[in-house]
């Protein structure tokens, strides 16, 4: 990479990373090992773990220079390749300068920009890379970095730039999440015999309460945050009968809910409402509070630096990032190349010119003392 221009280097690395399969349900070790090979003059900390399915995963923390600098952060995993009609791992660049492929925007391309920017800094400029995995599912990689990384703590970070695709516009805050899973249990039988117990019958009254909670969150302006669009919190419900056929009583029925809330809204009343409804319906309930909503005031020094560097105002967004976990280490701003509108779609792409523009932008921010 040292014999190439930054633009050439970031395009080549982004395409290379896209071609390495790291969907969240497979191991990310091949992409982690490729990245590690580029960081020979960095101190590297490997945080290995196994996900709930027993799949080997690795998060990476890399540091060079003294303490007190900024970190660049990204995740190595991608969503599944649902709906793709072309090769999702091509990394091809079309005639309009768009790089295509799974993770091009979210976020193999931004990760490549982080690596090229970090490698190109003088050795005495402090720089840290926080590279997670499972961001698209559990944020386990970022949680592990925040909770256990000795190297990240020794770096004494004054801020973190989470390089998710924002079109190179600074994001000063986004919503946090609580993920719920409620499970009803029945007994399986041929539905014509009358001998089974359909788990959905226990789930139905619970879902009625969840619908009422959903509507209340949208209608009660006391819980709105006008700094966000939409201003009301999100409460999404997904139902699963685990492949049960139409002529079989469901032995298991699962409802999953994702609650997104801004820093101005406390999640505890919603958590208690879901817990109470599950208890009334006799359901087993698990939930995970996914860190805390990262939101900095508009006059925070990190926000001000990002605004000055980009010439664009800082805003808030309704989606989430690893910042919900990493803000336990240092203040976070979300800023990176690409359009979130193309993420998680079979048309995912990123402008190569925007990847190239991210490199000097990141370097300029990192070099500030």
Short mmCIF file of C-alpha atoms in Angstrom, two decimals:
data_model
loop_
_atom_site.label_atom_id
_atom_site.label_comp_id
_atom_site.label_asym_id
_atom_site.label_seq_id
_atom_site.Cartn_x
_atom_site.Cartn_y
_atom_site.Cartn_z
CA UNK A 1 0.00 0.00 0.00
CA UNK A 2 2.93 2.40 0.56
CA UNK A 3 3.70 2.62 -3.18
CA UNK A 4 0.14 3.68 -4.03
CA UNK A 5 -1.69 6.93 -3.60
CA UNK A 6 -4.19 7.01 -0.76
CA UNK A 7 -7.05 6.87 -3.27
CA UNK A 8 -5.59 3.78 -4.92
CA UNK A 9 -4.82 2.16 -1.58
CA UNK A 10 -8.28 2.62 -0.07
CA UNK A 11 -10.03 1.38 -3.23
CA UNK A 12 -7.84 -1.72 -3.41
CA UNK A 13 -8.22 -2.53 0.28
CA UNK A 14 -11.99 -1.96 0.29
CA UNK A 15 -12.42 -4.36 -2.64
CA UNK A 16 -10.17 -6.92 -0.96
CA UNK A 17 -12.14 -6.79 2.28
CA UNK A 18 -15.48 -7.08 0.43
CA UNK A 19 -14.23 -10.28 -1.20
CA UNK A 20 -13.69 -11.91 2.21
CA UNK A 21 -16.96 -13.37 3.51
CA UNK A 22 -17.64 -12.11 7.04
CA UNK A 23 -21.41 -12.32 7.29
CA UNK A 24 -22.36 -12.32 10.96
CA UNK A 25 -23.22 -16.03 11.06
CA UNK A 26 -19.75 -17.10 9.84
CA UNK A 27 -16.34 -16.52 11.41
CA UNK A 28 -14.65 -13.18 10.81
CA UNK A 29 -11.16 -14.58 11.42
CA UNK A 30 -10.08 -14.43 7.74
CA UNK A 31 -10.86 -10.71 7.47
CA UNK A 32 -9.38 -10.04 10.92
CA UNK A 33 -6.16 -11.79 9.98
CA UNK A 34 -5.91 -9.84 6.72
CA UNK A 35 -6.30 -6.57 8.61
CA UNK A 36 -3.75 -7.60 11.24
CA UNK A 37 -1.22 -8.25 8.47
CA UNK A 38 -1.43 -4.55 7.57
CA UNK A 39 -0.70 -3.36 11.11
CA UNK A 40 2.85 -4.59 11.59
CA UNK A 41 4.08 -1.42 13.31
CA UNK A 42 1.04 -1.16 15.60
CA UNK A 43 0.61 -2.81 18.95
CA UNK A 44 -2.28 -5.23 18.35
CA UNK A 45 -4.61 -6.74 20.92
CA UNK A 46 -6.76 -9.68 19.79
CA UNK A 47 -10.03 -10.24 21.64
CA UNK A 48 -11.24 -13.74 20.72
CA UNK A 49 -14.58 -15.21 21.63
CA UNK A 50 -17.29 -17.55 20.38
CA UNK A 51 -20.78 -16.34 19.55
CA UNK A 52 -23.97 -18.01 20.76
CA UNK A 53 -23.73 -20.56 17.93
CA UNK A 54 -20.14 -21.45 18.85
CA UNK A 55 -18.62 -19.61 15.87
CA UNK A 56 -15.12 -18.20 16.45
CA UNK A 57 -14.97 -14.41 16.33
CA UNK A 58 -12.27 -11.79 16.88
CA UNK A 59 -12.29 -8.09 17.69
CA UNK A 60 -9.08 -6.10 17.20
CA UNK A 61 -7.64 -3.11 19.02
CA UNK A 62 -4.52 -1.59 17.45
CA UNK A 63 -2.52 1.40 18.70
CA UNK A 64 0.50 3.43 17.72
CA UNK A 65 1.98 6.59 19.26
CA UNK A 66 1.40 7.89 22.75
CA UNK A 67 -1.82 8.22 24.78
CA UNK A 68 -4.49 10.85 24.48
CA UNK A 69 -5.45 10.60 20.82
CA UNK A 70 -8.54 9.68 18.87
CA UNK A 71 -9.70 6.25 17.73
CA UNK A 72 -11.21 5.22 14.43
CA UNK A 73 -13.81 2.48 14.77
CA UNK A 74 -15.55 0.10 12.40
CA UNK A 75 -17.00 -3.41 12.30
CA UNK A 76 -15.81 -6.33 10.21
CA UNK A 77 -19.10 -8.26 9.91
CA UNK A 78 -21.90 -7.76 7.39
CA UNK A 79 -25.57 -8.67 7.16
CA UNK A 80 -26.56 -11.76 5.09
CA UNK A 81 -26.62 -11.45 1.28
CA UNK A 82 -30.41 -11.53 1.08
CA UNK A 83 -31.85 -10.62 -2.34
CA UNK A 84 -28.57 -10.19 -4.19
CA UNK A 85 -28.78 -11.01 -7.90
CA UNK A 86 -25.11 -10.32 -8.64
CA UNK A 87 -22.01 -11.56 -6.82
CA UNK A 88 -22.21 -9.93 -3.36
CA UNK A 89 -18.46 -10.37 -2.91
CA UNK A 90 -17.32 -8.83 -6.19
CA UNK A 91 -16.02 -5.46 -5.00
CA UNK A 92 -16.46 -4.27 -8.60
CA UNK A 93 -16.31 -0.60 -9.55
CA UNK A 94 -18.79 0.57 -12.18
CA UNK A 95 -18.42 3.32 -14.79
CA UNK A 96 -19.79 5.90 -12.36
CA UNK A 97 -17.11 5.17 -9.76
CA UNK A 98 -19.34 3.18 -7.42
CA UNK A 99 -17.89 0.15 -5.65
CA UNK A 100 -20.45 -2.64 -5.28
CA UNK A 101 -20.63 -5.50 -2.83
CA UNK A 102 -21.87 -6.73 0.52
CA UNK A 103 -20.43 -4.39 3.12
CA UNK A 104 -19.22 -1.82 0.59
CA UNK A 105 -20.83 0.96 2.66
CA UNK A 106 -21.57 -0.92 5.88
CA UNK A 107 -18.76 -1.10 6.42
CA UNK A 108 -15.81 -2.70 4.60
CA UNK A 109 -15.23 0.53 2.64
CA UNK A 110 -15.16 2.78 5.73
CA UNK A 111 -12.94 0.27 7.57
CA UNK A 112 -10.50 0.42 4.68
CA UNK A 113 -10.50 4.22 4.92
CA UNK A 114 -9.77 3.98 8.66
CA UNK A 115 -6.82 1.64 8.09
CA UNK A 116 -5.29 3.67 5.25
CA UNK A 117 -5.69 6.89 7.26
CA UNK A 118 -4.10 5.38 10.38
CA UNK A 119 -1.18 3.81 8.53
CA UNK A 120 -0.33 7.04 6.78
CA UNK A 121 0.12 9.14 9.92
CA UNK A 122 3.55 9.94 11.35
CA UNK A 123 4.58 7.35 13.93
CA UNK A 124 4.48 9.87 16.80
CA UNK A 125 0.82 10.81 16.21
CA UNK A 126 -1.36 8.77 18.57
CA UNK A 127 -3.93 6.67 16.72
CA UNK A 128 -6.09 3.74 17.77
CA UNK A 129 -8.20 1.36 15.69
CA UNK A 130 -11.21 -0.28 17.34
CA UNK A 131 -12.39 -3.00 14.95
CA UNK A 132 -15.35 -5.02 16.16
CA UNK A 133 -17.55 -7.79 14.84
CA UNK A 134 -21.17 -8.87 15.40
CA UNK A 135 -22.25 -5.21 15.18
CA UNK A 136 -25.08 -6.32 12.92
CA UNK A 137 -26.40 -8.75 15.55
CA UNK A 138 -25.40 -8.43 19.21
CA UNK A 139 -22.63 -5.80 19.25
CA UNK A 140 -20.63 -8.40 21.16
CA UNK A 141 -17.33 -7.28 19.64
CA UNK A 142 -17.76 -3.66 20.70
CA UNK A 143 -18.94 -4.74 24.15
CA UNK A 144 -15.81 -6.87 24.53
CA UNK A 145 -13.59 -3.94 23.51
CA UNK A 146 -15.34 -1.59 25.94
CA UNK A 147 -15.28 -4.06 28.82
CA UNK A 148 -11.96 -5.88 28.45
CA UNK A 149 -9.50 -4.08 26.21
CA UNK A 150 -6.39 -3.16 28.17
CA UNK A 151 -4.88 -1.50 25.11
CA UNK A 152 -7.88 0.78 24.57
CA UNK A 153 -7.69 1.92 28.17
CA UNK A 154 -3.95 2.54 28.01
CA UNK A 155 -4.56 4.67 24.92
CA UNK A 156 -6.51 7.13 27.16
CA UNK A 157 -8.74 8.09 24.25
CA UNK A 158 -10.17 11.60 24.12
CA UNK A 159 -12.71 10.60 21.49
CA UNK A 160 -13.85 7.97 19.00
CA UNK A 161 -14.89 8.41 15.38
CA UNK A 162 -17.27 5.61 14.45
CA UNK A 163 -16.91 5.46 10.67
CA UNK A 164 -20.39 4.22 9.75
CA UNK A 165 -21.74 5.60 6.45
CA UNK A 166 -22.98 9.16 6.98
CA UNK A 167 -22.02 10.74 3.67
CA UNK A 168 -19.07 12.32 5.54
CA UNK A 169 -21.46 14.42 7.64
CA UNK A 170 -20.99 14.35 11.44
CA UNK A 171 -23.56 12.61 13.62
CA UNK A 172 -23.49 13.76 17.23
CA UNK A 173 -25.99 11.23 18.56
CA UNK A 174 -28.26 8.29 17.85
CA UNK A 175 -30.77 6.12 19.60
CA UNK A 176 -30.03 3.22 21.91
CA UNK A 177 -31.90 -0.08 21.84
CA UNK A 178 -33.46 -2.68 24.06
CA UNK A 179 -33.98 -6.07 22.41
CA UNK A 180 -36.73 -8.31 23.82
CA UNK A 181 -37.57 -11.96 23.15
CA UNK A 182 -40.83 -13.39 24.55
CA UNK A 183 -41.48 -17.12 24.12
CA UNK A 184 -44.76 -19.03 24.52
CA UNK A 185 -44.68 -22.83 24.81
CA UNK A 186 -47.36 -25.30 23.70
CA UNK A 187 -47.41 -28.92 22.52
CA UNK A 188 -47.23 -30.12 18.93
CA UNK A 189 -49.92 -32.30 17.43
CA UNK A 190 -51.91 -32.66 14.23
CA UNK A 191 -54.38 -29.79 14.53
CA UNK A 192 -57.33 -32.00 13.58
CA UNK A 193 -56.96 -34.20 16.67
CA UNK A 194 -57.66 -31.52 19.27
CA UNK A 195 -54.80 -32.89 21.36
CA UNK A 196 -52.21 -30.17 20.85
CA UNK A 197 -51.77 -26.86 22.64
CA UNK A 198 -51.12 -23.96 20.29
CA UNK A 199 -48.48 -21.63 21.75
CA UNK A 200 -49.96 -18.74 19.78
CA UNK A 201 -52.97 -18.68 22.08
CA UNK A 202 -50.73 -17.48 24.92
CA UNK A 203 -48.89 -15.10 22.62
CA UNK A 204 -52.01 -13.36 21.31
CA UNK A 205 -52.96 -11.41 24.50
CA UNK A 206 -49.31 -10.42 24.94
CA UNK A 207 -49.22 -9.10 21.37
CA UNK A 208 -52.37 -7.09 22.02
CA UNK A 209 -50.56 -5.35 24.88
CA UNK A 210 -47.48 -4.83 22.70
CA UNK A 211 -49.68 -3.21 20.04
CA UNK A 212 -51.07 -0.84 22.67
CA UNK A 213 -47.54 -0.04 23.87
CA UNK A 214 -46.42 0.56 20.28
CA UNK A 215 -49.31 2.98 19.70
CA UNK A 216 -48.78 4.78 23.00
CA UNK A 217 -45.11 5.40 22.23
CA UNK A 218 -46.05 6.95 18.91
CA UNK A 219 -48.91 9.06 20.25
CA UNK A 220 -47.63 10.28 23.63
CA UNK A 221 -45.62 13.40 22.86
CA UNK A 222 -44.09 13.32 26.33
CA UNK A 223 -41.76 10.62 25.01
CA UNK A 224 -40.90 12.37 21.74
CA UNK A 225 -37.53 13.90 20.97
CA UNK A 226 -37.75 16.64 18.35
CA UNK A 227 -34.01 16.36 17.65
CA UNK A 228 -34.75 13.08 15.85
CA UNK A 229 -36.67 12.16 12.72
CA UNK A 230 -39.06 10.57 13.35
CA UNK A 231 -39.42 12.18 16.79
CA UNK A 232 -41.24 9.23 18.38
CA UNK A 233 -39.34 6.15 19.65
CA UNK A 234 -39.40 2.98 17.58
CA UNK A 235 -41.01 -0.24 18.84
CA UNK A 236 -40.81 -2.95 16.19
CA UNK A 237 -42.44 -6.39 16.60
CA UNK A 238 -41.46 -9.59 14.75
CA UNK A 239 -43.31 -12.92 15.22
CA UNK A 240 -41.92 -16.42 14.61
CA UNK A 241 -43.60 -19.84 14.70
CA UNK A 242 -40.32 -21.54 13.79
CA UNK A 243 -41.53 -23.18 10.59
CA UNK A 244 -44.72 -24.71 11.95
CA UNK A 245 -47.06 -26.01 9.23
CA UNK A 246 -50.64 -24.80 8.94
CA UNK A 247 -52.08 -28.14 10.11
CA UNK A 248 -49.88 -28.43 13.21
CA UNK A 249 -50.36 -26.79 16.61
CA UNK A 250 -47.42 -24.50 17.29
CA UNK A 251 -45.20 -25.87 20.04
CA UNK A 252 -43.28 -22.60 20.26
CA UNK A 253 -44.20 -19.04 19.40
CA UNK A 254 -41.70 -16.20 19.71
CA UNK A 255 -42.21 -12.46 19.62
CA UNK A 256 -39.15 -10.23 19.27
CA UNK A 257 -39.30 -6.51 19.88
CA UNK A 258 -36.70 -3.82 19.29
CA UNK A 259 -37.20 -0.62 21.25
CA UNK A 260 -35.16 2.39 20.08
CA UNK A 261 -34.99 5.42 22.34
CA UNK A 262 -33.01 8.66 22.55
CA UNK A 263 -31.02 9.81 25.56
CA UNK A 264 -33.92 11.99 26.68
CA UNK A 265 -36.24 9.00 27.22
CA UNK A 266 -35.67 6.51 30.02
CA UNK A 267 -36.12 2.87 28.90
CA UNK A 268 -37.16 1.50 32.31
CA UNK A 269 -40.93 2.15 32.01
CA UNK A 270 -41.05 0.33 28.66
CA UNK A 271 -38.99 -2.56 30.04
CA UNK A 272 -41.32 -2.87 33.02
CA UNK A 273 -44.40 -2.76 30.78
CA UNK A 274 -43.07 -5.59 28.61
CA UNK A 275 -42.07 -7.63 31.67
CA UNK A 276 -45.52 -7.22 33.24
CA UNK A 277 -47.31 -8.18 30.02
CA UNK A 278 -45.13 -11.27 29.59
CA UNK A 279 -45.83 -12.33 33.18
CA UNK A 280 -49.59 -11.96 32.70
CA UNK A 281 -49.43 -14.13 29.56
CA UNK A 282 -47.17 -16.74 31.17
CA UNK A 283 -44.32 -16.14 28.69
CA UNK A 284 -40.59 -16.55 29.16
CA UNK A 285 -38.91 -13.19 28.56
CA UNK A 286 -35.31 -12.25 27.87
CA UNK A 287 -34.08 -8.76 27.09
CA UNK A 288 -30.78 -6.98 26.51
CA UNK A 289 -30.17 -3.28 27.00
CA UNK A 290 -27.69 -2.44 24.25
CA UNK A 291 -25.49 0.03 26.06
CA UNK A 292 -26.62 3.64 26.27
CA UNK A 293 -27.64 6.16 23.59
CA UNK A 294 -24.52 8.08 22.51
CA UNK A 295 -25.44 11.72 22.26
CA UNK A 296 -23.08 14.68 22.59
CA UNK A 297 -24.12 18.31 22.86
CA UNK A 298 -23.62 20.44 19.76
CA UNK A 299 -20.81 22.39 21.47
CA UNK A 300 -18.81 19.33 22.55
CA UNK A 301 -15.14 19.66 21.40
CA UNK A 302 -15.30 16.43 19.38
CA UNK A 303 -18.48 17.57 17.62
CA UNK A 304 -17.01 21.01 17.00
CA UNK A 305 -13.87 19.45 15.49
CA UNK A 306 -15.93 17.24 13.18
CA UNK A 307 -18.09 20.18 12.09
CA UNK A 308 -15.02 22.32 11.39
CA UNK A 309 -13.31 19.52 9.45
CA UNK A 310 -16.34 18.72 7.28
CA UNK A 311 -17.96 22.14 7.00
CA UNK A 312 -21.30 20.47 7.69
CA UNK A 313 -23.63 20.73 10.71
CA UNK A 314 -23.90 17.87 13.18
CA UNK A 315 -27.21 16.06 13.47
CA UNK A 316 -28.83 13.02 15.07
CA UNK A 317 -30.06 9.81 13.42
CA UNK A 318 -32.53 7.08 14.42
CA UNK A 319 -30.32 4.08 13.59
CA UNK A 320 -27.72 2.59 15.93
CA UNK A 321 -23.98 1.83 15.87
CA UNK A 322 -21.24 0.39 18.06
CA UNK A 323 -21.15 3.78 19.77
CA UNK A 324 -23.80 2.49 22.20
CA UNK A 325 -21.02 0.32 23.64
CA UNK A 326 -17.88 2.29 22.82
CA UNK A 327 -19.11 5.47 24.49
CA UNK A 328 -18.16 3.76 27.75
CA UNK A 329 -14.54 4.34 26.66
CA UNK A 330 -14.74 7.87 25.24
CA UNK A 331 -17.14 10.34 23.57
CA UNK A 332 -18.23 9.21 20.12
CA UNK A 333 -19.05 10.97 16.86
CA UNK A 334 -20.33 8.94 13.90
CA UNK A 335 -18.69 10.05 10.64
CA UNK A 336 -17.85 8.03 7.56
CA UNK A 337 -18.13 7.59 3.80
CA UNK A 338 -21.16 6.06 2.09
CA UNK A 339 -24.94 6.27 2.24
CA UNK A 340 -26.82 4.34 4.94
CA UNK A 341 -29.72 4.12 2.47
CA UNK A 342 -27.77 1.52 0.46
CA UNK A 343 -26.75 -0.53 3.51
CA UNK A 344 -28.60 -3.82 4.08
CA UNK A 345 -29.85 -3.86 0.49
CA UNK A 346 -28.92 -6.00 -2.54
CA UNK A 347 -27.73 -2.79 -4.23
CA UNK A 348 -25.12 -1.87 -1.64
CA UNK A 349 -22.46 0.47 -3.00
CA UNK A 350 -20.12 3.27 -2.00
CA UNK A 351 -18.55 6.05 -4.08
CA UNK A 352 -14.83 5.36 -4.44
CA UNK A 353 -14.23 9.11 -4.42
CA UNK A 354 -15.90 9.33 -1.01
CA UNK A 355 -13.68 6.57 0.37
CA UNK A 356 -10.68 8.52 -0.87
CA UNK A 357 -11.99 11.77 0.65
CA UNK A 358 -12.42 10.08 4.04
CA UNK A 359 -8.69 9.35 4.35
CA UNK A 360 -7.40 12.95 4.65
CA UNK A 361 -10.49 13.89 6.67
CA UNK A 362 -9.74 11.19 9.24
CA UNK A 363 -6.04 12.06 9.25
CA UNK A 364 -6.75 15.71 9.88
CA UNK A 365 -8.94 14.90 12.86
CA UNK A 366 -6.43 12.40 14.26
CA UNK A 367 -3.55 14.87 13.95
CA UNK A 368 -5.29 17.51 16.09
CA UNK A 369 -3.86 17.77 19.59
#
